[in-house]
Coordinates of C-alpha atoms in Angstrom, one line a residue:
Chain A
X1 CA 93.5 106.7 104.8
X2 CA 92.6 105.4 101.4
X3 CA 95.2 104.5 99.2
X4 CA 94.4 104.5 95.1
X5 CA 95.0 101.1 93.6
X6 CA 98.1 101.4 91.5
X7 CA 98.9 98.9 89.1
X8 CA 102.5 98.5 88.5
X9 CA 101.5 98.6 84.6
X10 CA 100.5 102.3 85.1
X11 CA 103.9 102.6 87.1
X12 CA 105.5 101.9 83.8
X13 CA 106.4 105.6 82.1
X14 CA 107.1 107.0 86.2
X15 CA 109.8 103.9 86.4
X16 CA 111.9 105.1 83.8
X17 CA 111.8 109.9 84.1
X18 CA 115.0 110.5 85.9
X19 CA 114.7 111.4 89.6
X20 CA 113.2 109.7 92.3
X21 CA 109.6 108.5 91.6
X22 CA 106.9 107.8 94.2
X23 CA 105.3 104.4 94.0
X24 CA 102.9 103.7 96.6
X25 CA 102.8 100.7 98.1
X26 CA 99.5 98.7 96.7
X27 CA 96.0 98.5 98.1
X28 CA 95.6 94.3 98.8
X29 CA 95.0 91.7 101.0
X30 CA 96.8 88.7 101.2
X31 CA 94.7 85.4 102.1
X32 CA 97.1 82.3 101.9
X33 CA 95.1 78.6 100.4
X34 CA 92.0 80.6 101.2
X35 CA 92.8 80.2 104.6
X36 CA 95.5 81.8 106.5
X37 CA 94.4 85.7 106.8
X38 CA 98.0 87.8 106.8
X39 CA 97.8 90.8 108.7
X40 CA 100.4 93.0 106.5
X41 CA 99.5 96.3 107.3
X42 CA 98.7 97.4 110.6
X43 CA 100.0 100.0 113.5
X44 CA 103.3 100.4 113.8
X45 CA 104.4 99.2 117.4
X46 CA 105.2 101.6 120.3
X47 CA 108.9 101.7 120.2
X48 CA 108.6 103.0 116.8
X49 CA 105.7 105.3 116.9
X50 CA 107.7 108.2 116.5
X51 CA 109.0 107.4 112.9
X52 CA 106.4 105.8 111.5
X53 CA 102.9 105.3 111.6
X54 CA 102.0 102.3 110.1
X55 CA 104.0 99.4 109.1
X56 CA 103.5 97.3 105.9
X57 CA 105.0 94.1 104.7
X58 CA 107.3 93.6 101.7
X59 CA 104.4 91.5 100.1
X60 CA 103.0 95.0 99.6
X61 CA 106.2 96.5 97.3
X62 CA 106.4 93.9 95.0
X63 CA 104.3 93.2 91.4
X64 CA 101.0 91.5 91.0
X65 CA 102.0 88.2 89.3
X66 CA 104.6 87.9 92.7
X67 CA 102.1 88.7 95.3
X68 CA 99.5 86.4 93.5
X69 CA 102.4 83.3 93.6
X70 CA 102.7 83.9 97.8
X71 CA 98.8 83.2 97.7
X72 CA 98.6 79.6 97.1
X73 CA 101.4 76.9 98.6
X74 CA 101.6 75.3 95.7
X75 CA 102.1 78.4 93.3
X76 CA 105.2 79.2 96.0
X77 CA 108.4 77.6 94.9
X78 CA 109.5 78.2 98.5
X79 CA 107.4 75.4 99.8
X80 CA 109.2 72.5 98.2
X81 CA 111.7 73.3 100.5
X82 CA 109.5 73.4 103.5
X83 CA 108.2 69.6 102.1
X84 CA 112.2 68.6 101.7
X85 CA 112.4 70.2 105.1
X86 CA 109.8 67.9 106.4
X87 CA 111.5 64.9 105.5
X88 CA 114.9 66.2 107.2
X89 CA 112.8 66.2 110.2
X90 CA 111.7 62.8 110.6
X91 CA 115.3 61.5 109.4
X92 CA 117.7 60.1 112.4
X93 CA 120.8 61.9 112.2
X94 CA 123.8 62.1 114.7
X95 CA 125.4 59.5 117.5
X96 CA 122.4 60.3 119.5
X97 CA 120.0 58.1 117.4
X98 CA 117.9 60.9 117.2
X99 CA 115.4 63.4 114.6
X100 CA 113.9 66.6 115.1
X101 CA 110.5 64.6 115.6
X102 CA 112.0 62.4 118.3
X103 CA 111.8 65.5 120.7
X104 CA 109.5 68.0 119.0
X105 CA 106.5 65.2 117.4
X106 CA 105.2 67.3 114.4
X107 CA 106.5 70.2 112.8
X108 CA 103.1 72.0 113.8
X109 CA 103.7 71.3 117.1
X110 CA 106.1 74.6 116.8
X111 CA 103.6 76.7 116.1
X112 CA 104.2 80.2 117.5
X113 CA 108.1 79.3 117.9
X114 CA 109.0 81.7 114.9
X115 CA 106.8 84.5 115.7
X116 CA 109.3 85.4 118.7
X117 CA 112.5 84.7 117.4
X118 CA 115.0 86.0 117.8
X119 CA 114.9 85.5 121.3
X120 CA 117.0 85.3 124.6
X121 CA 118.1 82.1 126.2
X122 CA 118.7 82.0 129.8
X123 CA 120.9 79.0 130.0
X124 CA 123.1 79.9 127.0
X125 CA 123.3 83.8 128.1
X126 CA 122.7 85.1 124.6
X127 CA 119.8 86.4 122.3
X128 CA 119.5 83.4 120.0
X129 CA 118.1 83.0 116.4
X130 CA 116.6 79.8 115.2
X131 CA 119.2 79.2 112.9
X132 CA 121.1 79.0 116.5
X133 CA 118.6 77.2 118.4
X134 CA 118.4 74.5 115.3
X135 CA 122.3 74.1 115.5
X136 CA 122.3 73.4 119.1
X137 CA 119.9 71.1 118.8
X138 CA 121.5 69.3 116.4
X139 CA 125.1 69.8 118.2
X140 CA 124.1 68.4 121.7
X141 CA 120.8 66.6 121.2
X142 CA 121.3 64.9 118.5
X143 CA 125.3 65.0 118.7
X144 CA 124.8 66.0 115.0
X145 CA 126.9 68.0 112.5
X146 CA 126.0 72.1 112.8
X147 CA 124.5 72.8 109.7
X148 CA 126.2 76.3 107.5
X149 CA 123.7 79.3 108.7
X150 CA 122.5 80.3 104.9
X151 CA 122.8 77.1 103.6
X152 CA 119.8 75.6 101.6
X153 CA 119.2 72.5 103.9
X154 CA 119.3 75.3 107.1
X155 CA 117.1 78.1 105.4
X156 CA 114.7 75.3 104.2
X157 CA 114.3 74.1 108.3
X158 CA 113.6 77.9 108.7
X159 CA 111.2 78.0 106.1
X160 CA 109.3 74.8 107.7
X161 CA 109.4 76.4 111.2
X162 CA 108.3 79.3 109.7
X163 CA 105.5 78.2 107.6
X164 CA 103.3 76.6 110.3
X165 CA 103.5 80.3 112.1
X166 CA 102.2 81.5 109.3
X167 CA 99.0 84.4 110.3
X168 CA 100.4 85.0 113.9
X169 CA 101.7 88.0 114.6
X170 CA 105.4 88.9 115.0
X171 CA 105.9 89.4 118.4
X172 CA 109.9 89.2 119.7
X173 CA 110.7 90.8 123.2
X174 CA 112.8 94.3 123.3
X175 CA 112.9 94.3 127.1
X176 CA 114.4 92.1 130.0
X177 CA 117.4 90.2 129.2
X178 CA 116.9 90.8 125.6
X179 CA 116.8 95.1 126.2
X180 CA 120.6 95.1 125.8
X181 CA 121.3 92.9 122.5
X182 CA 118.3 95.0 121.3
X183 CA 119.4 98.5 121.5
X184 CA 122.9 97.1 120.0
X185 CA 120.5 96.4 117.0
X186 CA 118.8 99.3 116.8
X187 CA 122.4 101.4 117.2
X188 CA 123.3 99.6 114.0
X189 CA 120.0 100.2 112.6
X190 CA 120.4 103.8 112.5
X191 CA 124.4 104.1 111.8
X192 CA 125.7 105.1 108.5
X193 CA 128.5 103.3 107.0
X194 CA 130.2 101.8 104.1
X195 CA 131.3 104.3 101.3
X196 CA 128.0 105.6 100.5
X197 CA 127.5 106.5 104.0
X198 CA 123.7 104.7 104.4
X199 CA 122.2 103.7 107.4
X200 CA 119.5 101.0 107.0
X201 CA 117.1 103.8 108.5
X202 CA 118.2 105.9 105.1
X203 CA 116.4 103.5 102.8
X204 CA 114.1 101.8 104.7
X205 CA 112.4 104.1 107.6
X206 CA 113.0 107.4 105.1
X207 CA 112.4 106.6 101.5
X208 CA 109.8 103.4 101.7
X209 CA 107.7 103.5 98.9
X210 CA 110.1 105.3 96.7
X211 CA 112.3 104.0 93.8
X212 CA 115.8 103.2 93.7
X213 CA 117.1 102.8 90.3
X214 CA 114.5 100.1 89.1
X215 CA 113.9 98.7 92.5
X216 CA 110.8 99.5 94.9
X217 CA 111.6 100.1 98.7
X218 CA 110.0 98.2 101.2
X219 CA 110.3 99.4 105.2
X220 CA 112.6 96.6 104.9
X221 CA 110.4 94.0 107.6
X222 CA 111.8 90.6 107.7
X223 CA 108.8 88.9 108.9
X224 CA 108.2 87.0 105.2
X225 CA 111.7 85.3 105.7
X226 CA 113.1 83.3 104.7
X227 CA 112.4 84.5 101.6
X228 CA 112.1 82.9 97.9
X229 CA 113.9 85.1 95.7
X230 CA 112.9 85.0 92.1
X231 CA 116.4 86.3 91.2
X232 CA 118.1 83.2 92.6
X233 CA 114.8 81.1 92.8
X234 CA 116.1 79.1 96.3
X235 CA 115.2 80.8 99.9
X236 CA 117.6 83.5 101.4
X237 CA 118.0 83.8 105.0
X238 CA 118.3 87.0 107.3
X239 CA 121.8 87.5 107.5
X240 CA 122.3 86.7 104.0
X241 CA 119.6 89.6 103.4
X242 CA 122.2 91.8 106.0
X243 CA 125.4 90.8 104.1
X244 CA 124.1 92.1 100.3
X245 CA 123.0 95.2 101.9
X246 CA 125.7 96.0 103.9
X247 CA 127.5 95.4 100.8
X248 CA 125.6 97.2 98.6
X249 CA 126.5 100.1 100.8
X250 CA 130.2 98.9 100.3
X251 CA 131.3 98.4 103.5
X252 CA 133.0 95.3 105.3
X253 CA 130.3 93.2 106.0
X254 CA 129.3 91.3 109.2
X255 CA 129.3 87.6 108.9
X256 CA 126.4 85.5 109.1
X257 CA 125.6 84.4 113.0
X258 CA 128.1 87.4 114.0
X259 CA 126.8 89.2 117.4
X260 CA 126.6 92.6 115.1
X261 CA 123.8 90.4 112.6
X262 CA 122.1 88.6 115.7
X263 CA 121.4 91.9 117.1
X264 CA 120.1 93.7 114.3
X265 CA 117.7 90.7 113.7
X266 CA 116.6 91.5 117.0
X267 CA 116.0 94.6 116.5
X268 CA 114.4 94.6 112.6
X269 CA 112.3 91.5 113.5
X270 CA 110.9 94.1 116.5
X271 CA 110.0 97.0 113.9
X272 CA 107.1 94.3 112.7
X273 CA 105.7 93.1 115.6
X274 CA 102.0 93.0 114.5
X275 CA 102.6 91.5 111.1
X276 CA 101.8 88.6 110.4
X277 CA 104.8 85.7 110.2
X278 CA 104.5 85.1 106.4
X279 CA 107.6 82.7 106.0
X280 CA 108.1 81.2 103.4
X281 CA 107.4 84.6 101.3
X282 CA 107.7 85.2 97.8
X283 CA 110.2 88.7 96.9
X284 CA 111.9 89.5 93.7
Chain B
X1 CA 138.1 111.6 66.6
X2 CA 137.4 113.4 63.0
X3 CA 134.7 112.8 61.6
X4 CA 135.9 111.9 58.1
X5 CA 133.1 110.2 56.3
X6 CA 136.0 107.1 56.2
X7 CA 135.6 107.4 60.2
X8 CA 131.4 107.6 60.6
X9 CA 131.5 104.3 58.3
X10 CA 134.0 102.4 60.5
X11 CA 132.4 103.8 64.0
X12 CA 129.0 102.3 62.2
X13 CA 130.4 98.8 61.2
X14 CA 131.8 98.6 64.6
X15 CA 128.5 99.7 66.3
X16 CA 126.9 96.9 63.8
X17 CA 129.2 94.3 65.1
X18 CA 128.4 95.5 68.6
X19 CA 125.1 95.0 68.3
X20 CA 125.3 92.3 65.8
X21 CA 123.6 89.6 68.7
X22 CA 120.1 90.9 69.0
X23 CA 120.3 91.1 65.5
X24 CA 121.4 87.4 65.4
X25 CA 118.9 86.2 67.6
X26 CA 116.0 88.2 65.7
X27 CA 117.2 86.3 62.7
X28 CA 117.3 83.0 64.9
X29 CA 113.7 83.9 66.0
X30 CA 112.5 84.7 62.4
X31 CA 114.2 81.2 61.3
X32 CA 112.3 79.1 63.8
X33 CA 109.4 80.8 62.7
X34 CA 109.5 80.2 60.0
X35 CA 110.4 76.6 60.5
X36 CA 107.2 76.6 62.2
X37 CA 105.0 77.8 60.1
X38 CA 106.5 76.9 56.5
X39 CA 106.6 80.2 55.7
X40 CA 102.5 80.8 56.4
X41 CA 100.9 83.8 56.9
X42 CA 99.8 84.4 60.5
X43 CA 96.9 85.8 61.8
X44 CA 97.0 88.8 64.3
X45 CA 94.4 87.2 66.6
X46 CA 93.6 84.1 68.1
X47 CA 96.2 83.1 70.2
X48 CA 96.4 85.4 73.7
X49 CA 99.8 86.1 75.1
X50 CA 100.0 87.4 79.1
X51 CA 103.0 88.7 80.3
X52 CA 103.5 91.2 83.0
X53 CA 104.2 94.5 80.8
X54 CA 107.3 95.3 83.4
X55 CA 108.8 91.9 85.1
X56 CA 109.7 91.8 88.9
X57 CA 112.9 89.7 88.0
X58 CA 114.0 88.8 84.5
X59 CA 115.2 84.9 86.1
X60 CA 111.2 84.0 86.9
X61 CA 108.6 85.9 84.7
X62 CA 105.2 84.2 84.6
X63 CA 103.2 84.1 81.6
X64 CA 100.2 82.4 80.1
X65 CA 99.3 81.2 76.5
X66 CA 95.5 80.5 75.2
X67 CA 94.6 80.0 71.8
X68 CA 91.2 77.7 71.2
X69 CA 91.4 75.0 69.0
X70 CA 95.4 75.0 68.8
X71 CA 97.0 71.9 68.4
X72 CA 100.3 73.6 69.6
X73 CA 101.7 76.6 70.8
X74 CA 105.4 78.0 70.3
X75 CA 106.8 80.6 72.2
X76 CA 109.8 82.7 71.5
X77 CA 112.1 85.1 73.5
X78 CA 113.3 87.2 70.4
X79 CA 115.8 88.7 72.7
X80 CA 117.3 86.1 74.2
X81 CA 120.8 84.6 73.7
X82 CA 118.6 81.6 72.9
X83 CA 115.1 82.6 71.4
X84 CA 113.5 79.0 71.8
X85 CA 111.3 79.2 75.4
X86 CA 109.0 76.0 75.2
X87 CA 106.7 74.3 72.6
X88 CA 103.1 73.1 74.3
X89 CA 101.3 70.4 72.4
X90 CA 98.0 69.7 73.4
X91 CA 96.5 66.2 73.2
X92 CA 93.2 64.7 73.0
X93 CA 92.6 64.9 76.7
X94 CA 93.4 69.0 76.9
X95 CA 90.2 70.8 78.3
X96 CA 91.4 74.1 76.8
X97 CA 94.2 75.3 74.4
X98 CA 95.9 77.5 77.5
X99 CA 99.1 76.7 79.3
X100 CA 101.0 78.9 82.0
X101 CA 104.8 78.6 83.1
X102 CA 107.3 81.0 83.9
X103 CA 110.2 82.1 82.3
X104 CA 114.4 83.7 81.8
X105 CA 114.3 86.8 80.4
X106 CA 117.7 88.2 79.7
X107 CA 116.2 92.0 79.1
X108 CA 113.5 94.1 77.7
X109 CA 112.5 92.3 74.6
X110 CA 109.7 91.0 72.5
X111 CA 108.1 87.5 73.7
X112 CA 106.6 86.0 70.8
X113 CA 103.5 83.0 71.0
X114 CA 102.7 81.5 67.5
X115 CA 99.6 78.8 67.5
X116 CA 99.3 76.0 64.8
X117 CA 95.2 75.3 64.6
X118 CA 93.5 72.5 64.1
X119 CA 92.7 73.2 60.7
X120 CA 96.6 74.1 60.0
X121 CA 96.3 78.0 59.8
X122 CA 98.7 79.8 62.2
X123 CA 98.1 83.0 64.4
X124 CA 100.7 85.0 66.1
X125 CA 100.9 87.2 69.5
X126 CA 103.2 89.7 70.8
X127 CA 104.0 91.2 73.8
X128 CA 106.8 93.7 75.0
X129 CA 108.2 93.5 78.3
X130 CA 110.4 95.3 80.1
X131 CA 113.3 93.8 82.3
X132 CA 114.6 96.1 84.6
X133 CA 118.3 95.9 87.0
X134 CA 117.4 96.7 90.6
X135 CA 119.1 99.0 92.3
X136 CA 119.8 97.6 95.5
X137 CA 119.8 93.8 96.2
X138 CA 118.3 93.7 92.8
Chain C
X1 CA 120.4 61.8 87.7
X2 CA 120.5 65.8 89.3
X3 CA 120.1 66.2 92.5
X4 CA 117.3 66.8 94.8
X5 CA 114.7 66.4 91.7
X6 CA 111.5 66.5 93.4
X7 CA 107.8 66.7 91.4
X8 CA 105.1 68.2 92.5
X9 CA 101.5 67.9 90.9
X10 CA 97.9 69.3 92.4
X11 CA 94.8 67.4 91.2
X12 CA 91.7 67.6 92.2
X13 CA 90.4 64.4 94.1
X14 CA 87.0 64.1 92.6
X15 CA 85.1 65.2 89.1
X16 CA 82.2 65.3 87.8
X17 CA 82.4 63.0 84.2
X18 CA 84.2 65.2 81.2
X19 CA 84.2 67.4 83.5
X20 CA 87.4 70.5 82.6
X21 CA 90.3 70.8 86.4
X22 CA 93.4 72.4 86.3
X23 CA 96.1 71.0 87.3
X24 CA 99.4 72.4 88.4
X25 CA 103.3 71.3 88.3
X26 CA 106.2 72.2 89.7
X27 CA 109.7 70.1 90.0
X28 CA 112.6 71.0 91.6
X29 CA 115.1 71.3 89.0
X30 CA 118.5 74.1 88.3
X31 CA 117.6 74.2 85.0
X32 CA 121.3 75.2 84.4
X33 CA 120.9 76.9 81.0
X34 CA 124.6 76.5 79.5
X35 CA 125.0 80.1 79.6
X36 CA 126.2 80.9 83.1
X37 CA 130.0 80.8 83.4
X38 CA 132.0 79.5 86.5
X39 CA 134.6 81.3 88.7
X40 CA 137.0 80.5 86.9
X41 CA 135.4 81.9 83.2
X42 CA 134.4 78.3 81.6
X43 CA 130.7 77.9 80.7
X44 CA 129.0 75.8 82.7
X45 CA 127.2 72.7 80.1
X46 CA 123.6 73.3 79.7
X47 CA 121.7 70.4 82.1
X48 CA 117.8 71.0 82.1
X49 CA 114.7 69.1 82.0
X50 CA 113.8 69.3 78.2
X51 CA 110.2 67.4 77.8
X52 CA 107.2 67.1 80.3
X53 CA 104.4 65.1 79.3
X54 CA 100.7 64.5 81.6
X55 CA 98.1 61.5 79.9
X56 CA 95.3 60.3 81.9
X57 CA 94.3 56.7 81.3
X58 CA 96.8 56.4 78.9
X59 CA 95.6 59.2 76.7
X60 CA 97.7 62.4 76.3
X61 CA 96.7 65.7 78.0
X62 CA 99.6 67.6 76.9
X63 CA 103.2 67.5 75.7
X64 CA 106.0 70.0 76.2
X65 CA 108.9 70.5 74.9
X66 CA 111.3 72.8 77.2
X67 CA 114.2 75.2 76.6
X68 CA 116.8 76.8 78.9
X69 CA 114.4 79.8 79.2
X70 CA 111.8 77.8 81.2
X71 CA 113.1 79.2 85.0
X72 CA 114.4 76.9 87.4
X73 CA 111.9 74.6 89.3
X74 CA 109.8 74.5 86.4
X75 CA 106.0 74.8 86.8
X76 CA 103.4 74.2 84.8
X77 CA 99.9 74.8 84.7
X78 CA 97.0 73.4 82.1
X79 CA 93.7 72.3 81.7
X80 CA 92.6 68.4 81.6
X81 CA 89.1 67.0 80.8
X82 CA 88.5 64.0 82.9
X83 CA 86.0 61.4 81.3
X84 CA 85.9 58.6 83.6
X85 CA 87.9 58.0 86.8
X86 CA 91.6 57.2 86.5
X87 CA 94.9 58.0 86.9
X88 CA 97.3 60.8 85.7
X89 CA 101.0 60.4 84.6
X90 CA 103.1 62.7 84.6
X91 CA 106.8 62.3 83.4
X92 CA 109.6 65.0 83.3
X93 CA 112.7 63.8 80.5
X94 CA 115.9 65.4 81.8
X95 CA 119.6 66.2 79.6
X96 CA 121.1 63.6 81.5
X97 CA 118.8 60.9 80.6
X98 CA 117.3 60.7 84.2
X99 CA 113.3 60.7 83.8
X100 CA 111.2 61.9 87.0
X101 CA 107.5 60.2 87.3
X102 CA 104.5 60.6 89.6
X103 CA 100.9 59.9 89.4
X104 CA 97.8 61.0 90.9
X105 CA 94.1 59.2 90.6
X106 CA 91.2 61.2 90.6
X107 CA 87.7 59.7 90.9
X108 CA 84.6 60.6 89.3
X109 CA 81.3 60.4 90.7

């Protein structure tokens, strides 16, 4: 299907007549330092071929000047933290004498790790997400302080594990151990709650592409996360992502790291498999 | 409330005071102009402003200035709490009169880019754009 | 001195002589722009990077004076000519007196 370029300049009078006003979602590729090839479009997977058809990522929903800044690692913002990140990893912390590189050599060397996170663990007997995986680490390898799970020193270790994924394709597990944690996620996926009554599904799977006040919908993938925000310029995590729209929807919110937020990573990181991991991405 | 011709006058010193800040901060933008310039006139081309006509996020807006053979280029957010944005000065080692950043925005407003020559003349860009509030997350 | 202030400059490694690059700059910097208040209502004082300067070989490229509407991390891109190879200097001047340096050398061939 061929899609018109649209500019968001010519999206300017639509933006402000009342009602809801289609924007498509725009006609681009994303290449990364000329090198890494993002997949952000492509088929959605099979577990979700019934809603939709194809699934995009957010790069696609956002202006020009933002897309063009996720292009080039030096134009991101969100890579000084992967560089800060870098030096966390080679520092000694704990009573255990030990760094991340101690174990784990390079940061490339976990190439591939993020791409199937959120993921079950067989000793622990729990889906885990890295944020988890990088605490326990730290707790009994390294006999190191857990670090807070949206905190900037946390999110910017996500964004380094992240960014050497970067091109592969999303691809966490819905079946086996996982299948349970998973359909928790999707249950929550689809429930409407809060005082507005909205189910993720509402915005995300049924009005993609469409405006909400001054905002432009995205299917609502998280496989750009952590993400750099332009409205708080510092990377924003998953759950945090959860909380403010959970909120937004005004109801009690889970808590970062809660069972309820584990399993709808689960299940929302699934809704992309075939995208590309594009961590650390640039969103307004 | 009547609408005595006592009452219209009041309700339109009120709305004045109201909306006395832009007004303030359009005089602050004409004053640093002007303190620029010495009170020049300014040409309506030769210096290029690029802004995005509708920013993403009002916190990070990128734009570009380019004016060949400026010594130095001023730019203004007339609608700011604050109009001063950032003064580039180019020095003998500048390949070309053009500089890119990105900027705070506090709403839809006039972004203003004044360039002092070489030969001390003065040209002026403007350039509209529009800050929106999100509607979810945004 | 603020914390975590981290510069970031790409330069070309070679040129040709007099040859025009562009060069980028970011730093990692809050840029608190004394108009935000705290929770409990009192404005929060304005702390931002106010001048960044880049001169090659001693010479000035360019010279900026900053406001608190340049966004935080504060990036920066501009056009040097390179006559001869060298070294660039670039120097960030912060509220708080702190001043942020780093330098890159470029050779021409």
């Amino acid at each position: 299907m061929i899609r018109k370029m649209i500019t968001v300049g010519a999206l300017g009078p639509l933006l402000f007549t009342a009602g809801a006003a289609l924007a498509e979602a725009v006609e681009d590729t994303l290449v990364v330092n000329e090198d890494i090839e993002m997949t952000t479009r492509t088929d959605a997977p099979e577990h979700l071929s019934d809603a939709l058809d194809e699934i995009m990522s957010g790069w696609h929903f956002r202006g020009t000047e933002t897309r063009a800044m996720q292009a080039d690692d030096f134009d991101n913002p969100g890579m000084i933290f992967v560089e800060q990140a870098r030096d966390d990893w080679s520092e000694v912390v704990g009573t255990e004498g030990n760094s991340c590189a101690s174990c784990h050599d390079e940061p490339e060397s976990l190439a591939g790790v993020r791409a199937v996170y959120p993921k079950w663990n067989e000793a622990a007997g729990e889906v885990r997400t890295l944020e988890m995986q990088v605490n326990d680490c730290r707790e009994n390898r390294m006999g190191a302080e857990p670090l807070k799970y949206t905190g900037g020193t946390m999110q910017a270790m996500i964004a380094l594990i992240s960014s050497v994924s970067r091109g592969m394709p999303v691809n966490v597990a819905t079946d086996g151990p996982a299948e349970s944690t998973w359909e928790e996620g999707k249950e929550l996926y689809y429930t409407r709650t809060g005082q507005l009554e909205l189910s993720c599904a509402n915005c995300h799977e049924d009005n993609y592409g469409r405006m909400i006040r001054a905002d432009h919908l995205s299917q609502g993938q998280i496989n750009g996360f952590p993400v750099y925000r332009l409205k708080n310029t510092k990377l924003n995590s998953v759950h945090a992502r959860f909380k403010g729209c959970v909120r937004d929807t005004r109801a009690e919110t889970y808590k970062p790291g809660s069972p309820e937020f584990v399993a709808l990573e689960l299940y929302v990181a699934s809704r992309g498999n075939g995208l590309s991991v594009e961590g650390p991405s640039i969103r307004n | 409330m009547e609408l005595t011709r006592r009452n219209v006058m009041i309700m339109g010193t009120g709305a004045m005071v109201a909306f006395g800040l832009p007004m303030a901060a359009n005089a602050a933008g004409e004053d640093l102009i002007e303190a620029f310039t010495g009170g020049a006139e300014m040409a309506e081309s030769g210096v290029t402003l690029t802004a995005p006509e509708i920013a993403e996020n009002g916190n990070t807006v990128p734009i570009e200035v380019d004016a060949d053979g400026a010594s130095e280029i001023m730019v203004l957010a007339l609608g700011n709490p604050t109009p001063p944005v950032a003064t580039f000065k180019f020095g003998p080692l500048a390949a070309s009169h053009t500089a890119s950043t990105r900027i705070r925005l506090a709403g839809t407003q006039d972004v203003v880019a004044i360039a002092k020559m070489k030969d001390g003349s003065f040209a002026k860009a403007t350039k509209t754009v529009k800050v929106t509030i999100g509607g979810c997350g945004g | 001195m603020a914390k975590g202030v981290r510069p970031r400059v790409k330069v070309p490694k070679t040129a040709s002589a007099g040859e025009a690059i562009t060069i980028k700059t970011l730093i990692s910097h809050k840029m608190e722009s004394g108009q935000r208040k705290d929770s409990d209502g009192n404005k929060i004082p304005r702390s931002i990077i106010n001048r960044f300067t880049c001169d090659f070989n001693g010479e000035n490229v360019i010279d900026v004076t900053l406001e608190p509407a340049i966004s935080t991390n504060p990036f920066f891109e501009f056009e040097a000519t390179v006559p001869e190879t060298g070294e660039f200097q670039f120097t960030w001047y912060d509220d708080d007196g702190s001043v942020y340096e780093t330098s890159k050398k470029i050779s021409v061939e």
